């Protein structure tokens, strides 16, 4: 058995909605007891529709939000940011990449500063060292050193997502949470970014938590799949298990809703249409 | 039979500080009534711009030229903007990608829906209200009468898109242009919206143009497909032959970039394809 990087034990997250003049305060349980383990170098995909709690779970894993109940273990160490201060070493281990590369980069920050900032905040490296590392990282994600002094608006969506990936990798994390990293991108750019992610995973032995609602992407990238529905895990297993033999009705609905682009299903659709006309 | 929309040799250029940029270069396109045409391409391929030119929604910096551009017998090129306003919104309607951004946040859904009816159909208040409820019911919004008083922020993305569709079909248009109608939505909602569009198209005998970059959406809805790249048409075929035996190398590249068609560990990308093309032609990319 290889080492386990990430483990969740019955993680729960409640949001408290404050009461108004007439409304009563209430509690929304966004994540209802999620448990899982993830080995080093593997990819766990979390699938579900908007509002199912998959991003909330992602934020808990990235130490942005505390869990309300349950235990989170990173590299075997339990951590609860509501109680303990997070050490810089902990912060360095987990990084996140957000869905919208247009929103997640500061428009007034040059790319060099974007990449240097995590080092500035978390390490004691000198400006020259930070610059050197940022340049190297730009090359690794398929951009060039000449991009160091440019601003985010000068890049396309795919390039910006590469910058976001580069920023996340600056602290050499062991775990990367990817919150819908390719759903804002075009098909061909999506393929490039997915290839890049696969290459980086091999090179740095990264562990990915891949949040997505696109099953065709999940089938391509994931080792293990977790399907969430209204805050609960309705299906959890290896990719082969989930895709070949979905158990829960919601998983089946998801499969049925995914557009099929094979010739046989197009034929079936056209014939159905002809019959209806 | 005459075509519903016929365009020959359409070009659109934008004046920029570094000279003119040609977004669309010599596109021919036609749609029949009761037909679903899909226009596929990456961002920047000029697929939206071509349709915005038809609607007359481009900014002043754009220059539109075409040999023929007729809709239902009207010449769209020589038409005054007043005549165009009467057709656009009534006979041709468009649905945009971002439902949240295309509805006005300051007005209720009902107001925005009734605005179209007032302007184009000259209906009185009572008839408008009735028709608005009817439309919301048609696009599958529960409790339509109450929903008329909702503001866009009180509805989900999928519901807003349904409202957009209701506004678009309010005057029984002959042609509906859907510009990436499901890109911002979840798969389950996407399925519902696509089914709804195809159902409405069949029931009302509309022509439907789907602009998309998603080959899956094409496979689920289209009769005929145009593949566009950098403002030029690469291929035009009916949907079955496009997926069965794509002729243009670019279409093949697009299809192989689909994750479900992945062979081995890597996805092939369109950039790889362009490099190979250039290598074969013996020129630098």
Coordinates of C-alpha atoms in Angstrom, one line a residue, chain A residues 48-51 54 180 183 185-192 194-196 198-199 213-217 219-220 250 253-254 256-263 265-267 269-270 273, chain B residues 34 36 41-43 183 185-191 201 213-223 239-240 243-244 254 257-262 264-271:
Chain A
X48 CA -22.4 16.4 -8.7
X49 CA -24.6 19.2 -9.8
X50 CA -24.4 22.8 -8.6
X51 CA -25.4 23.1 -5.0
X54 CA -18.8 19.5 -3.8
X180 CA -14.0 22.6 -12.2
X183 CA -15.4 23.7 -17.5
X185 CA -12.7 26.3 -21.4
X186 CA -13.2 25.3 -25.0
X187 CA -12.9 21.7 -26.1
X188 CA -9.5 21.8 -27.6
X189 CA -8.1 24.1 -24.9
X190 CA -9.6 21.7 -22.3
X191 CA -7.7 18.9 -23.9
X192 CA -4.4 20.8 -23.6
X194 CA -6.0 18.1 -19.1
X195 CA -2.8 16.9 -20.8
X196 CA -0.8 19.4 -18.8
X198 CA -1.6 14.6 -16.4
X199 CA 2.1 15.5 -17.1
X213 CA -19.8 17.9 -13.3
X214 CA -18.5 16.6 -16.7
X215 CA -18.5 12.9 -16.7
X216 CA -16.5 12.5 -19.9
X217 CA -13.7 14.4 -18.3
X219 CA -13.8 9.2 -16.9
X220 CA -10.6 10.3 -18.6
X250 CA -28.9 9.8 -9.4
X253 CA -29.6 10.1 -14.3
X254 CA -26.2 11.8 -14.6
X256 CA -28.3 9.6 -19.1
X257 CA -27.9 13.4 -19.2
X258 CA -24.4 13.3 -20.6
X259 CA -24.4 14.0 -24.3
X260 CA -23.4 11.0 -26.4
X261 CA -21.4 11.6 -29.5
X262 CA -21.0 8.1 -30.8
X263 CA -22.4 7.3 -34.2
X265 CA -26.7 7.2 -30.6
X266 CA -26.9 9.8 -33.3
X267 CA -28.5 7.3 -35.6
X269 CA -31.9 10.0 -32.3
X270 CA -32.4 10.7 -36.0
X273 CA -37.1 12.1 -34.9
Chain B
X34 CA -37.9 23.1 -39.4
X36 CA -31.6 22.4 -36.8
X41 CA -15.9 26.1 -33.5
X42 CA -13.5 27.2 -30.8
X43 CA -13.7 30.6 -29.2
X183 CA -22.4 26.2 -21.6
X185 CA -25.3 25.0 -17.0
X186 CA -24.9 21.6 -15.3
X187 CA -25.3 18.4 -17.4
X188 CA -28.7 17.5 -16.0
X189 CA -30.0 21.0 -16.6
X190 CA -28.3 21.1 -20.0
X191 CA -30.2 17.9 -21.0
X201 CA -38.4 23.6 -32.6
X213 CA -18.2 24.4 -29.0
X214 CA -19.5 21.2 -27.5
X215 CA -19.5 18.2 -29.9
X216 CA -21.8 16.4 -27.5
X217 CA -24.4 19.1 -27.9
X218 CA -24.1 18.8 -31.6
X219 CA -24.6 15.1 -31.6
X220 CA -27.7 15.4 -29.4
X221 CA -29.5 18.1 -31.4
X222 CA -28.4 18.9 -34.9
X223 CA -29.6 17.9 -38.3
X239 CA -24.7 15.3 -38.5
X240 CA -24.3 11.5 -39.1
X243 CA -19.3 12.0 -36.9
X244 CA -19.0 8.9 -39.1
X254 CA -11.9 18.4 -32.8
X257 CA -10.0 16.1 -28.5
X258 CA -13.2 14.7 -26.9
X259 CA -12.2 13.0 -23.6
X260 CA -14.3 10.0 -24.4
X261 CA -12.4 9.4 -27.6
X262 CA -9.0 9.4 -25.9
X264 CA -3.9 5.9 -24.6
X265 CA -2.8 8.4 -22.0
X266 CA -2.9 11.7 -23.9
X267 CA -5.7 13.6 -25.5
X268 CA -4.8 14.9 -28.9
X269 CA -5.2 18.6 -29.2
X270 CA -6.1 20.9 -32.0
X271 CA -2.7 22.6 -31.6

